[in-house]
Structure formats: C-alpha cells, structure tokens
Amino acid sequence: QVQLVESGGGLVQPGGSLRLSCAASGTISSIYAMGWYRQAPGKQREVVAAITSGGTTSYADSVKGRFTISRDNANNTVYLQMNRLKPEDTAVYYCNGIIRAHSAYGDYWGQGTQVTVSS
C-alpha cells in the first residue's frame, strides 16, 4: 500500500515560517493530486492547499498569499511553505494524496504533524 509521512511541524512565533514535507512511499504508479488539510481543536478538518498532477494549485482563502504548495515528482513529495504564520494557523496538518497503486486510485492520509504558532 501507499504511506504518506509528514514532517516539518513545530513551534514558531507569529510572523514566522515553516515548511512542511510529505513523502509518499510504496508501490506508486501515479499521483493524481496531493494536498494539505488541517484540523484545529474543536474544529472540522479543512483543506488548506492542493495541487494536481498537472500542476494546478488551489488554496483556502485564509492562507492565500501566505502559503505555497509545491511538489517534487521525482521523490513523490509535496511541500507546504507557510509564511507570515498566525496563531489561528495552529492545527494538526495532514497530507492527503489521491494515488494509484497497482490496481486503482486510492485516497491516502498521513499521520499529521503539529504546527503551533505562539509567542
């Protein structure tokens, strides 16, 4: 099967930056799309950013202009560059991928990485 592993989370001051990474491993035939979601305490999980196999990107209004999603196809890795972080960005960030592994596409999730924005 396919496994997604996030890294790069941590504690940062407001206005600071972090870069999250998500590496996909396993028997991957192709990746249709990958994205980042986040879930803050007491709130529903929401999409933050996504990128398709064709390179089309989309962002939540709350992060547009501050976050950038990118990919490294050779390493099956997606990144989320987060700039000008705000306390309201504090959440567990999850990597998501729609990935074909042998027989069919599947919807895969990483374990999450904590991002805390606090002074």
Coordinates of C-alpha atoms in Angstrom, one line a residue:
Q1 CA 0.0 0.0 0.0
V2 CA 0.9 3.7 0.0
Q3 CA 2.1 5.5 3.0
L4 CA 2.3 9.3 3.5
V5 CA 4.7 10.7 6.1
E6 CA 4.6 14.4 7.1
S7 CA 7.5 16.3 8.7
G8 CA 8.5 19.8 9.4
G9 CA 5.9 20.9 12.0
G10 CA 6.8 22.6 15.2
L11 CA 6.6 25.7 17.3
V12 CA 7.0 29.1 15.6
Q13 CA 6.4 32.7 16.6
P14 CA 3.7 34.7 14.8
G15 CA 5.1 36.1 11.6
G16 CA 7.5 33.2 11.2
S17 CA 7.7 30.5 8.6
L18 CA 7.7 26.7 8.4
R19 CA 8.0 24.3 5.6
L20 CA 6.1 21.0 5.8
S21 CA 7.0 18.0 3.8
C22 CA 5.0 14.9 2.8
A23 CA 6.8 12.0 1.3
A24 CA 4.8 9.2 -0.4
S25 CA 6.2 5.7 -0.4
G26 CA 5.1 2.3 -1.6
T27 CA 4.2 0.9 -5.0
I28 CA 3.1 4.1 -6.6
S29 CA 2.0 4.0 -10.2
S30 CA 0.9 7.7 -10.4
I31 CA -0.3 10.5 -8.3
Y32 CA -3.4 12.4 -9.4
A33 CA -3.3 15.0 -6.7
M34 CA -1.9 15.9 -3.3
G35 CA -2.9 18.4 -0.7
W36 CA -2.7 19.6 2.8
Y37 CA -5.5 19.7 5.3
R38 CA -5.6 21.0 8.9
Q39 CA -7.6 20.4 12.0
A40 CA -7.6 22.7 15.0
P41 CA -9.0 21.7 18.3
G42 CA -12.8 21.8 18.3
K43 CA -12.9 22.5 14.6
Q44 CA -13.6 20.4 11.5
R45 CA -10.8 19.3 9.2
E46 CA -10.4 21.8 6.4
V47 CA -8.5 21.8 3.1
V48 CA -5.5 24.2 3.1
A49 CA -4.0 23.7 -0.3
A50 CA -3.9 21.2 -3.1
I51 CA -2.0 20.5 -6.3
T52 CA -3.0 18.3 -9.2
S53 CA -0.8 16.2 -11.4
G54 CA -1.0 18.9 -14.0
G55 CA 0.4 21.5 -11.5
T56 CA -2.9 23.4 -10.9
T57 CA -2.9 24.7 -7.3
S58 CA -5.7 25.9 -5.1
Y59 CA -5.7 27.5 -1.6
A60 CA -8.1 28.2 1.2
D61 CA -8.9 31.9 1.4
S62 CA -7.4 32.0 4.9
V63 CA -4.0 31.1 3.7
K64 CA -3.9 32.5 0.2
G65 CA -0.9 34.7 -0.3
R66 CA 0.9 33.3 2.7
F67 CA 1.2 29.6 1.9
T68 CA 2.6 27.9 -1.2
I69 CA 2.1 24.3 -2.2
S70 CA 4.7 22.6 -4.4
R71 CA 5.8 19.2 -5.4
D72 CA 8.9 17.2 -6.3
N73 CA 7.7 14.5 -8.7
A74 CA 11.0 12.6 -8.7
N75 CA 10.7 12.0 -5.0
N76 CA 6.9 11.7 -4.7
T77 CA 7.0 14.6 -2.2
V78 CA 4.7 17.6 -1.7
Y79 CA 5.6 20.6 0.3
L80 CA 3.8 23.4 2.1
Q81 CA 5.7 26.6 2.6
M82 CA 4.0 28.6 5.3
N83 CA 4.9 32.2 5.7
R84 CA 3.6 35.0 7.9
L85 CA 2.1 32.5 10.2
K86 CA -0.7 33.5 12.6
P87 CA -1.9 31.9 15.8
E88 CA -5.1 30.8 14.0
D89 CA -2.9 28.6 11.8
T90 CA -2.3 26.4 14.8
A91 CA -3.5 22.9 14.0
V92 CA -2.5 19.4 13.1
Y93 CA -1.7 19.4 9.4
Y94 CA -2.4 16.3 7.4
C95 CA -1.1 15.3 4.0
N96 CA -3.6 13.8 1.6
G97 CA -3.0 12.1 -1.8
I98 CA -5.1 10.6 -4.5
I99 CA -2.6 7.9 -5.6
R100 CA -2.7 5.0 -7.9
A101 CA -1.1 1.9 -6.5
H102 CA -1.2 -1.0 -8.9
S103 CA -4.9 -1.7 -9.4
A104 CA -6.7 1.6 -8.7
Y105 CA -6.6 5.0 -7.2
G106 CA -7.0 5.4 -3.5
D107 CA -7.3 8.2 -1.0
Y108 CA -4.4 8.2 1.4
W109 CA -3.7 10.2 4.5
G110 CA -0.6 10.9 6.6
Q111 CA -0.5 10.8 10.4
G112 CA -0.4 14.5 10.8
T113 CA 2.2 17.0 12.1
Q114 CA 1.6 19.6 14.7
V115 CA 2.0 23.3 13.9
T116 CA 1.8 25.7 16.8
V117 CA 2.1 29.4 16.3
S118 CA 2.6 31.2 19.5
S119 CA 4.7 33.9 21.1

